[in-house]
Amino acid sequence: MSNTKVLPLLEPATDEGAAPCCPPLTERPFTADEAESAARMFKALGDPVRLRLFSSVASHEGGEACVCDISDVGVSQPTVSHHLKKLKDAGLLTSERRGTWVYYRVEPSVLATMGRLLTIPPSAV
């Protein structure tokens, strides 16, 4: 049984990969909807525990991590579950239940979207 869902930060993929939710910060001012999408992502990553969990999943061997492998972040298991839910709700993680464990992964397109959003074009440097 898969608990994956469509990530809200992405538009349909193109030949170059997933399109970001918003243009790069330096391209033009965000619309209200673009700002809302980007803020949801940054808000989720604005908590140190969530950032550690996101980093643990993103850097885990094989590109996915069992909750049992990433729960050592200095808070209780229910708090870890709460933070993982917030990351999922923001579209930063997907998950899949396998038996009694839940495995989390960061879709490569999410990392690409984040990178594009924060990219400074060479002409601006």
Coordinates of C-alpha atoms in Angstrom, one line a residue:
M1 CA 0.0 0.0 0.0
S2 CA 1.5 3.3 -1.0
N3 CA 0.8 6.6 0.7
T4 CA 2.4 8.8 -2.0
K5 CA 0.7 11.9 -3.1
V6 CA 1.1 14.7 -5.6
L7 CA 3.6 17.2 -4.4
P8 CA 2.0 20.7 -4.3
L9 CA 5.2 22.6 -5.2
L10 CA 5.6 21.1 -8.6
E11 CA 4.0 21.6 -12.0
P12 CA 3.9 18.8 -14.6
A13 CA 7.4 17.7 -15.5
T14 CA 9.1 18.9 -18.6
D15 CA 12.0 17.5 -20.6
E16 CA 14.3 19.4 -18.3
G17 CA 12.7 17.9 -15.1
A18 CA 10.1 19.4 -12.8
A19 CA 9.2 23.0 -13.1
P20 CA 9.6 25.0 -9.8
C21 CA 6.5 26.3 -8.0
C22 CA 7.9 29.8 -8.5
P23 CA 10.5 31.6 -10.6
P24 CA 14.0 32.1 -9.2
L25 CA 13.8 34.8 -6.5
T26 CA 15.8 37.2 -8.7
E27 CA 13.7 36.8 -11.9
R28 CA 10.6 38.8 -10.8
P29 CA 8.4 39.4 -7.8
F30 CA 6.3 36.4 -6.8
T31 CA 2.5 36.3 -7.3
A32 CA 0.5 35.7 -4.1
D33 CA 0.0 32.0 -5.0
E34 CA 3.7 31.6 -5.7
A35 CA 4.6 33.2 -2.4
E36 CA 2.2 31.0 -0.6
S37 CA 3.7 27.8 -2.1
A38 CA 7.3 28.9 -1.4
A39 CA 6.4 30.0 2.2
R40 CA 4.8 26.6 2.9
M41 CA 8.1 24.9 2.0
F42 CA 10.3 27.4 3.9
K43 CA 8.1 27.3 6.9
A44 CA 8.3 23.5 7.0
L45 CA 12.1 23.7 6.8
G46 CA 12.3 26.6 9.3
D47 CA 12.3 24.2 12.3
P48 CA 15.7 22.7 13.2
V49 CA 14.3 19.3 14.0
R50 CA 12.5 19.2 10.6
L51 CA 15.6 20.4 8.8
R52 CA 17.6 17.6 10.5
L53 CA 14.9 15.0 9.5
F54 CA 14.7 16.3 6.0
S55 CA 18.5 16.2 5.7
S56 CA 18.6 12.7 7.2
V57 CA 16.1 11.4 4.6
A58 CA 17.8 13.2 1.7
S59 CA 21.3 11.9 2.6
H60 CA 20.3 8.4 3.6
E61 CA 21.8 5.6 1.5
G62 CA 19.4 4.5 -1.3
G63 CA 17.5 7.8 -1.2
E64 CA 15.0 6.7 1.4
A65 CA 15.0 6.1 5.1
C66 CA 12.9 4.1 7.5
V67 CA 11.5 6.1 10.4
C68 CA 13.4 3.8 12.7
D69 CA 16.7 5.0 11.1
I70 CA 16.1 8.7 11.4
S71 CA 14.3 9.2 14.7
D72 CA 17.4 10.1 16.7
V73 CA 17.1 13.9 16.6
G74 CA 16.7 14.6 20.3
V75 CA 12.9 14.5 20.5
S76 CA 10.4 11.8 21.4
Q77 CA 9.0 9.5 18.7
P78 CA 5.6 11.2 18.7
T79 CA 7.3 14.5 18.0
V80 CA 9.3 13.0 15.2
S81 CA 6.1 11.7 13.7
H82 CA 4.5 15.2 14.0
H83 CA 7.5 16.8 12.2
L84 CA 7.6 14.2 9.5
K85 CA 3.9 14.8 8.9
K86 CA 4.6 18.6 8.6
L87 CA 7.3 17.8 6.0
K88 CA 4.9 15.6 4.1
D89 CA 2.1 18.2 4.2
A90 CA 4.5 20.7 2.7
G91 CA 5.2 18.3 -0.2
L92 CA 8.8 17.9 0.8
L93 CA 8.6 14.1 1.7
T94 CA 6.7 11.1 0.4
S95 CA 6.2 8.0 2.4
E96 CA 5.3 4.3 2.0
R97 CA 4.3 1.9 4.8
R98 CA 6.0 -1.5 4.6
G99 CA 4.8 -3.8 7.3
T100 CA 5.1 -2.0 10.6
W101 CA 7.6 0.7 9.4
V102 CA 7.1 3.8 7.3
Y103 CA 9.8 4.7 4.8
Y104 CA 10.3 8.3 3.7
R105 CA 12.0 9.8 0.7
V106 CA 12.7 13.1 -0.8
E107 CA 11.7 13.1 -4.5
P108 CA 14.6 14.3 -6.7
S109 CA 12.2 16.8 -8.3
V110 CA 11.7 18.5 -4.9
L111 CA 15.4 19.1 -4.5
A112 CA 15.6 20.3 -8.1
T113 CA 12.7 22.7 -7.4
M114 CA 14.3 24.1 -4.3
G115 CA 17.6 24.5 -6.2
R116 CA 15.9 26.4 -9.1
L117 CA 14.0 28.7 -6.7
L118 CA 17.2 29.8 -5.0
T119 CA 19.4 29.9 -8.2
I120 CA 21.1 33.2 -9.0
P121 CA 21.7 33.5 -12.7
P122 CA 25.4 33.9 -13.7
S123 CA 24.6 37.4 -15.1
A124 CA 23.5 38.6 -11.6
V125 CA 26.8 37.5 -10.0

